[in-house]
Coordinates of C-alpha atoms and ligand atoms in Angstrom, one line a residue:
M226 CA 5.3 -77.2 -62.2
K227 CA 6.6 -80.3 -60.4
A228 CA 9.9 -80.2 -58.6
P229 CA 12.5 -82.5 -60.2
S230 CA 13.0 -85.7 -58.3
L231 CA 15.4 -88.6 -58.0
A232 CA 15.7 -91.8 -56.1
I233 CA 18.6 -92.7 -53.9
D234 CA 18.9 -96.3 -52.8
V235 CA 21.3 -99.2 -52.9
H236 CA 21.1 -99.2 -56.7
H237 CA 21.5 -95.4 -57.0
A238 CA 24.2 -94.2 -54.8
L239 CA 25.0 -90.4 -54.6
T240 CA 27.9 -90.5 -57.0
S241 CA 29.8 -87.3 -58.1
E242 CA 27.9 -87.5 -61.4
L243 CA 24.6 -87.6 -59.7
R244 CA 25.7 -84.7 -57.4
D245 CA 26.6 -82.7 -60.5
R246 CA 23.2 -83.5 -62.0
I247 CA 21.4 -82.3 -58.9
V248 CA 23.3 -79.0 -58.9
E249 CA 22.5 -78.7 -62.6
N250 CA 18.8 -79.4 -62.0
V251 CA 18.6 -76.8 -59.2
R252 CA 20.3 -74.2 -61.3
T253 CA 18.1 -74.8 -64.3
R254 CA 15.1 -74.6 -62.1
I255 CA 16.3 -71.2 -60.8
Q256 CA 16.8 -69.9 -64.3
E257 CA 13.5 -71.0 -65.8
Q258 CA 12.0 -68.2 -67.9
S259 CA 8.5 -68.4 -66.6
Y260 CA 7.5 -66.9 -63.3
R261 CA 9.9 -68.0 -60.6
L262 CA 11.2 -66.8 -57.3
L263 CA 14.4 -64.9 -57.7
S264 CA 17.8 -66.5 -56.8
P265 CA 20.6 -64.3 -55.4
E266 CA 22.6 -65.0 -58.6
H267 CA 19.7 -63.8 -60.7
L268 CA 19.3 -60.6 -58.7
R269 CA 23.1 -59.9 -59.0
G270 CA 22.7 -60.3 -62.8
L271 CA 19.8 -57.8 -62.8
A272 CA 21.8 -55.3 -60.7
Q273 CA 24.6 -55.4 -63.3
L274 CA 22.3 -54.6 -66.2
D275 CA 23.0 -51.3 -67.9
T276 CA 22.2 -50.8 -71.5
G277 CA 24.0 -47.5 -71.6
G278 CA 21.2 -46.2 -73.9
P279 CA 18.1 -48.1 -74.9
P280 CA 15.5 -48.0 -72.1
I281 CA 14.7 -51.0 -69.9
V282 CA 11.0 -51.0 -68.8
S283 CA 10.7 -52.0 -65.2
L284 CA 7.1 -52.8 -64.2
Y285 CA 5.7 -53.9 -60.9
L286 CA 2.0 -55.0 -60.7
Q287 CA 0.2 -56.2 -57.6
L288 CA -2.0 -59.2 -58.1
T289 CA -4.5 -59.2 -55.3
P290 CA -7.3 -61.8 -55.5
E291 CA -9.6 -59.0 -56.7
R292 CA -7.3 -58.1 -59.5
R293 CA -6.9 -61.7 -60.5
S294 CA -10.6 -62.3 -60.9
G295 CA -11.7 -61.8 -64.5
R296 CA -9.2 -59.4 -66.0
A297 CA -9.5 -56.7 -63.4
W298 CA -5.7 -56.2 -63.5
H299 CA -6.2 -54.7 -67.0
S300 CA -7.4 -51.3 -65.7
A301 CA -4.6 -51.1 -63.1
F302 CA -2.1 -51.9 -65.9
S303 CA -3.5 -49.2 -68.2
A304 CA -3.5 -46.6 -65.4
L305 CA 0.1 -47.4 -64.7
T306 CA 1.3 -47.3 -68.2
H307 CA -0.7 -44.1 -68.8
T308 CA 1.4 -42.3 -66.1
L309 CA 4.3 -42.6 -68.6
S310 CA 2.7 -40.3 -71.1
Q311 CA 2.8 -37.6 -68.4
T312 CA 6.4 -38.0 -67.4
M313 CA 8.1 -39.0 -70.6
D314 CA 8.7 -37.3 -74.0
R315 CA 7.3 -38.9 -77.2
A316 CA 10.6 -40.5 -78.3
G317 CA 11.1 -42.2 -74.9
R318 CA 7.5 -43.4 -74.9
T319 CA 7.7 -44.9 -78.3
A320 CA 10.9 -46.8 -77.4
A321 CA 9.2 -48.2 -74.3
E322 CA 5.8 -48.9 -76.0
A323 CA 6.8 -52.2 -77.7
D324 CA 8.2 -53.6 -74.4
I325 CA 5.0 -52.6 -72.5
Q326 CA 2.9 -54.4 -75.1
E327 CA 5.1 -57.4 -74.7
I328 CA 4.6 -57.4 -70.9
K329 CA 0.8 -57.1 -71.4
R330 CA 0.8 -60.1 -73.7
A331 CA 2.8 -62.1 -71.1
L332 CA 0.2 -61.3 -68.4
I333 CA -2.7 -62.2 -70.7
D334 CA -1.0 -65.5 -71.6
Q335 CA -0.6 -66.5 -68.0
L336 CA -0.8 -64.7 -64.6
P337 CA 1.8 -66.0 -62.2
E338 CA 0.2 -68.7 -60.0
L339 CA 2.5 -67.9 -57.2
G340 CA 2.8 -64.8 -55.2
R341 CA 1.2 -61.5 -54.7
G342 CA 2.4 -59.7 -57.8
A343 CA 4.7 -59.7 -60.7
A344 CA 7.7 -57.8 -61.8
F345 CA 9.0 -57.4 -65.4
F346 CA 12.3 -56.0 -66.8
A347 CA 12.2 -55.7 -70.5
C348 CA 14.3 -54.2 -73.3
R349 CA 13.7 -56.1 -76.6
E350 CA 16.3 -54.1 -78.4
R351 CA 18.9 -55.7 -76.1
G352 CA 17.2 -59.1 -75.7
I353 CA 16.5 -58.4 -72.0
W354 CA 13.4 -60.2 -70.6
H355 CA 12.8 -61.1 -67.0
Q356 CA 9.5 -62.0 -65.4
I357 CA 9.3 -62.7 -61.7
A358 CA 6.6 -63.7 -59.2
L359 CA 6.7 -61.5 -56.2
P360 CA 6.1 -63.1 -52.8
I361 CA 5.1 -59.9 -51.1
P362 CA 2.7 -57.2 -52.4
L363 CA 4.8 -54.3 -53.8
P364 CA 3.3 -51.0 -55.0
D365 CA 2.4 -50.7 -58.7
R366 CA 5.2 -48.9 -60.4
I367 CA 6.6 -48.3 -63.9
H368 CA 10.1 -47.0 -64.5
V369 CA 11.9 -46.5 -67.7
A370 CA 15.7 -46.0 -67.7
S371 CA 18.9 -47.7 -69.0
R372 CA 19.1 -49.6 -65.7
P373 CA 16.4 -51.7 -64.1
Y374 CA 14.5 -50.3 -61.1
L375 CA 15.3 -52.8 -58.4
R376 CA 14.6 -51.2 -55.1
P377 CA 11.3 -53.0 -54.4
L378 CA 13.0 -56.3 -55.1
L379 CA 16.1 -55.4 -53.1
R380 CA 13.9 -54.5 -50.2
S381 CA 12.6 -58.0 -50.1
W382 CA 16.2 -59.3 -50.0
G383 CA 17.2 -59.3 -46.4
R384 CA 19.6 -62.0 -45.2
S385 CA 17.1 -63.9 -43.0
D386 CA 14.4 -63.8 -45.6
R387 CA 15.3 -67.0 -47.5
M388 CA 15.2 -70.4 -45.7
L389 CA 15.6 -74.0 -46.7
L390 CA 12.8 -76.3 -45.5
A391 CA 13.7 -80.0 -45.4
L392 CA 11.0 -82.6 -44.9
L393 CA 12.4 -86.0 -44.5
S394 CA 10.7 -89.4 -44.2
R395 CA 11.4 -93.0 -45.1
E396 CA 9.1 -92.9 -48.2
Q397 CA 10.2 -89.6 -49.6
S398 CA 12.1 -86.4 -48.7
R399 CA 11.3 -82.9 -49.9
F400 CA 13.3 -79.7 -50.1
L401 CA 11.5 -76.3 -50.3
I402 CA 12.7 -72.7 -50.3
S403 CA 10.7 -70.1 -48.5
H404 CA 11.0 -66.5 -49.4
L405 CA 9.0 -63.9 -47.5
G406 CA 5.9 -66.1 -47.0
S407 CA 6.1 -67.7 -50.5
V408 CA 7.2 -71.3 -50.6
E409 CA 8.4 -73.3 -53.6
E410 CA 9.3 -76.9 -53.8
I411 CA 12.8 -77.3 -55.2
Y412 CA 13.6 -81.0 -55.0
R413 CA 12.0 -84.3 -54.1
V414 CA 14.0 -87.5 -53.2
G415 CA 12.3 -90.9 -53.3
G416 CA 13.2 -93.1 -50.2
Q417 CA 14.5 -96.6 -50.2
R418 CA 12.3 -99.5 -50.5
I419 CA 13.7 -101.0 -47.3
R420 CA 10.7 -103.2 -46.5
G421 CA 10.9 -105.1 -49.8
M422 CA 14.6 -105.7 -49.3
L423 CA 14.4 -107.0 -45.8
T424 CA 12.6 -110.2 -46.1
D425 CA 11.9 -112.6 -43.3
R426 CA 14.7 -114.8 -44.6
I427 CA 17.2 -112.4 -43.0
P428 CA 17.5 -112.8 -39.2
R429 CA 16.0 -110.0 -37.2
D430 CA 19.3 -108.7 -35.7
R431 CA 20.8 -108.5 -39.2
R432 CA 17.7 -106.9 -40.5
D433 CA 18.0 -104.1 -38.0
A434 CA 21.7 -103.6 -38.7
L435 CA 21.0 -103.4 -42.4
A436 CA 18.1 -101.0 -42.0
N437 CA 20.3 -98.8 -39.9
K438 CA 23.0 -98.8 -42.5
L439 CA 20.6 -97.9 -45.2
L440 CA 19.2 -95.1 -43.1
K441 CA 22.6 -93.7 -42.5
A442 CA 23.6 -93.8 -46.2
E443 CA 20.3 -92.1 -47.2
A444 CA 20.7 -89.4 -44.5
K445 CA 24.2 -88.7 -45.8
A446 CA 22.9 -88.2 -49.3
L447 CA 20.1 -86.0 -48.1
A448 CA 22.4 -83.8 -46.0
S449 CA 24.6 -83.4 -49.0
I450 CA 21.6 -82.3 -51.2
A451 CA 20.5 -79.9 -48.4
E452 CA 23.9 -78.3 -48.4
M453 CA 23.9 -77.9 -52.2
I454 CA 20.4 -76.3 -52.4
G455 CA 21.3 -74.1 -49.4
R456 CA 24.4 -72.8 -51.2
E457 CA 22.6 -72.2 -54.5
F458 CA 19.9 -70.1 -52.8
E459 CA 22.1 -68.6 -50.1
T460 CA 19.6 -69.5 -47.5
S461 CA 20.1 -68.2 -44.0
H462 CA 18.6 -71.2 -42.1
L463 CA 17.6 -74.8 -42.4
L464 CA 14.2 -75.8 -40.9
L465 CA 14.0 -79.5 -40.4
C466 CA 11.0 -81.8 -40.1
A467 CA 12.0 -85.4 -39.7
P468 CA 11.4 -88.5 -37.5
P469 CA 14.0 -88.7 -34.7
D470 CA 16.2 -91.4 -36.1
M471 CA 16.4 -89.7 -39.6
S472 CA 16.9 -86.3 -38.0
A473 CA 19.9 -87.6 -35.9
A474 CA 21.5 -89.4 -38.9
F475 CA 20.9 -86.3 -41.1
R476 CA 22.5 -84.0 -38.6
D477 CA 25.6 -86.3 -38.4
H478 CA 26.4 -85.4 -42.0
L479 CA 25.7 -81.6 -42.0
S480 CA 28.5 -79.1 -42.0
K481 CA 29.2 -77.2 -38.7
L482 CA 27.8 -74.1 -40.2
S483 CA 24.5 -75.7 -41.3
L484 CA 24.2 -77.2 -37.8
T485 CA 24.3 -73.8 -36.2
R486 CA 21.5 -72.7 -38.5
L487 CA 19.3 -75.6 -38.1
L488 CA 15.9 -75.5 -36.3
P489 CA 13.2 -78.1 -36.0
F490 CA 9.6 -77.6 -37.1
E491 CA 6.5 -79.8 -37.5
T492 CA 4.4 -80.4 -40.6
S493 CA 3.1 -83.3 -42.6
I494 CA 5.4 -84.9 -45.3
H495 CA 2.4 -84.7 -47.7
A496 CA 1.6 -81.0 -46.9
S497 CA 1.3 -78.6 -49.9
P498 CA 4.0 -75.9 -50.2
A499 CA 1.5 -73.3 -48.7
E500 CA 0.8 -75.6 -45.7
V501 CA 4.5 -76.1 -45.2
G502 CA 5.0 -72.3 -45.3
A503 CA 2.2 -71.7 -42.7
A504 CA 3.7 -74.4 -40.4
A505 CA 7.2 -72.8 -40.7
A506 CA 6.0 -69.1 -40.3
P507 CA 6.1 -68.7 -36.5
M508 CA 9.6 -70.2 -36.3
Q509 CA 10.7 -67.9 -39.2
E510 CA 9.3 -64.9 -37.5
Q511 CA 11.3 -65.7 -34.3
I512 CA 14.5 -66.2 -36.3
R513 CA 14.1 -62.9 -38.0
A514 CA 13.5 -61.0 -34.8
R515 CA 16.4 -62.7 -33.2
A516 CA 18.7 -62.0 -36.2
E517 CA 17.8 -58.3 -35.9
R518 CA 18.6 -58.3 -32.1
E519 CA 21.9 -60.1 -32.7
L520 CA 22.9 -57.7 -35.4
V521 CA 22.2 -54.7 -33.2
D522 CA 24.4 -56.4 -30.5
R523 CA 27.2 -57.0 -33.0
L524 CA 27.1 -53.4 -34.0
S525 CA 27.3 -52.1 -30.5
E526 CA 30.0 -54.6 -29.4
A527 CA 32.3 -54.3 -32.4
A528 CA 35.5 -52.4 -32.3
P529 CA 35.1 -48.9 -33.7
A530 CA 37.3 -49.8 -36.7
A531 CA 35.1 -52.8 -37.6
V532 CA 31.9 -50.8 -38.2
S533 CA 30.9 -47.7 -40.0
A534 CA 29.5 -45.0 -37.8
G535 CA 27.0 -42.9 -39.9
T536 CA 25.3 -43.0 -43.2
Q537 CA 27.9 -41.2 -45.2
E538 CA 30.8 -43.2 -43.7
T539 CA 28.8 -46.3 -44.6
L540 CA 28.4 -45.1 -48.2
D541 CA 32.2 -44.4 -48.4
C542 CA 33.1 -47.9 -47.1
L543 CA 30.6 -49.4 -49.5
C544 CA 32.2 -47.7 -52.5
E545 CA 35.7 -48.9 -51.3
G546 CA 34.4 -52.5 -51.2
R547 CA 34.9 -52.7 -47.4
V548 CA 31.4 -53.6 -46.4
L549 CA 30.7 -57.1 -45.3
I550 CA 27.1 -56.6 -44.2
L551 CA 25.1 -53.5 -45.1
I552 CA 22.4 -52.8 -42.5
A553 CA 19.5 -50.6 -43.6
D554 CA 16.7 -49.1 -41.7
D555 CA 13.8 -50.3 -43.7
S556 CA 11.8 -47.2 -43.2
Y557 CA 14.5 -44.8 -44.4
V558 CA 13.8 -42.8 -47.6
A559 CA 16.0 -40.1 -49.0
R560 CA 17.5 -38.6 -52.1
G561 CA 21.2 -38.4 -52.7
S562 CA 24.0 -38.0 -55.2
H563 CA 26.0 -40.5 -57.3
C564 CA 29.4 -39.9 -59.0
R565 CA 29.4 -41.5 -62.4
H566 CA 33.2 -41.5 -62.4
C567 CA 34.1 -43.2 -59.1
Q568 CA 30.7 -44.6 -58.3
G569 CA 30.7 -42.7 -54.9
L570 CA 27.4 -42.2 -53.2
F571 CA 26.6 -39.1 -51.1
E572 CA 23.9 -38.0 -48.8
A573 CA 24.3 -34.4 -50.0
T574 CA 22.3 -33.5 -53.1
Q575 CA 23.8 -30.1 -53.9
L576 CA 27.3 -31.0 -54.7
S577 CA 29.3 -29.2 -57.4
S578 CA 32.1 -31.7 -57.5
C579 CA 32.7 -35.2 -56.2
P580 CA 34.2 -35.2 -52.6
I581 CA 36.1 -38.4 -53.5
C582 CA 37.5 -38.0 -57.0
G583 CA 36.8 -34.3 -57.6
G584 CA 35.0 -35.1 -60.8
A585 CA 31.9 -33.1 -61.9
E586 CA 29.9 -36.1 -63.3
L587 CA 27.4 -36.0 -60.4
E588 CA 23.8 -37.1 -60.8
T589 CA 20.9 -37.0 -58.3
V590 CA 19.5 -40.4 -57.2
D591 CA 15.9 -40.4 -56.2
D592 CA 16.5 -43.2 -53.7
L593 CA 19.8 -43.3 -51.9
V594 CA 18.9 -46.7 -50.3
E595 CA 18.3 -48.3 -53.6
A596 CA 21.5 -47.0 -55.0
A597 CA 23.3 -48.4 -51.9
L598 CA 21.6 -51.7 -52.1
Q599 CA 22.5 -52.0 -55.7
Q600 CA 26.2 -51.2 -54.9
A601 CA 26.2 -53.7 -52.1
L602 CA 25.0 -56.4 -54.4
E603 CA 27.7 -55.6 -57.0
R604 CA 30.4 -55.7 -54.3
N605 CA 29.1 -59.0 -52.9
A606 CA 28.1 -57.5 -49.5
Q607 CA 25.3 -59.0 -47.6
I608 CA 22.2 -57.0 -47.0
T609 CA 20.1 -56.9 -43.9
F610 CA 17.0 -54.8 -43.2
V611 CA 16.1 -53.7 -39.7
R612 CA 12.3 -53.6 -39.3
D613 CA 11.7 -53.8 -35.6
P614 CA 11.2 -50.3 -34.2
A615 CA 13.4 -50.9 -31.1
A616 CA 16.2 -52.3 -33.3
R617 CA 15.8 -49.4 -35.8
S618 CA 16.4 -46.8 -33.1
A619 CA 19.3 -48.9 -31.7
I620 CA 21.3 -48.9 -34.9
A621 CA 21.4 -45.1 -34.6
A622 CA 21.8 -44.2 -38.3
P623 CA 19.7 -45.3 -41.4
L624 CA 22.7 -47.0 -43.0
R625 CA 25.4 -48.8 -41.0
A626 CA 27.8 -51.6 -41.9
L627 CA 30.0 -54.3 -40.5
L628 CA 33.3 -54.0 -42.3
R629 CA 35.5 -56.6 -43.9
Y630 CA 38.6 -54.6 -42.9
Ligands
ZN298 ZN1 33.8 -39.3 -57.9

């Protein structure tokens, strides 16, 4: 699918109506039903889904090149859905069966062009249907419950994992979003036809002044669009590829915050999204590694009251809505408990009553990290994974947090 585009020139200034239309276009693009990368807003919506009864089928299927050729994915799909008959009773299976068939039809119709796999969340009874292209290979998995199984997605949701790539030139400018190695073009802006406007009848010195004025107006509009797209996708950084004069004019109109997150990179203005992604990858890897180191420093330098010390304290703070940034050791896997009454999460699995509210409505959660991530999303906390071994040992507990208060 082609990215929406528009032209900004002397005849099409960036008015507030046009600004609204761009935001509208970007949001529509995010919400398209076919295979799309996931926006933070979309993920928060998924995290809030709870049918309270009818099952949601969550299905993750890897789509390696081997599986894509012919219909090799069929047998993996069958094997996966077959595991349900061993783990579920007949009534549950029957309820899920219609949704599974629907997912299969969607895959037969069209495999996602993008990405290394696909995820589905379906419950026809409640009109729930989401299909998502996965930028990284996640293990095959099927899960049937009243809430969607989101951990694999949440895991790919670190703070420095989404970046805005801006390619600017006189003829056209392009905005792309990269998410864990997958790149999608979001917007394209046609440049000004400066040459045609600046005829020889205009004296050279005036021509230069006019060209300069046009460049500045365009850079201002492009900076404004970059800010809008960055906000919608909650990108952590802005990677910029532009000729020096455009780059300078563009920077002049960026917010202070965006300027601190801006880094240059080199690619061709005509490069495919995959080529742009490859050109940006080394810089992104550096950014991620540096972000982990900075986070570790922030943790160790913060006042004791501004951070949580251990895993259980982090879970307590999370439940109270005090967590600003949840920091998770990416390799950590453990079971835990969840209180249905106060939503408390606990490392302990053998609790007879809730340590917070005293209630007895406790359930075991298979994956404490997933439950914590889900809660972080609901409470608008940021999520950061620590993957580097040195950084992992430096954070000293699998779950830590920087606190709001
Ligand atoms: Zn409780």
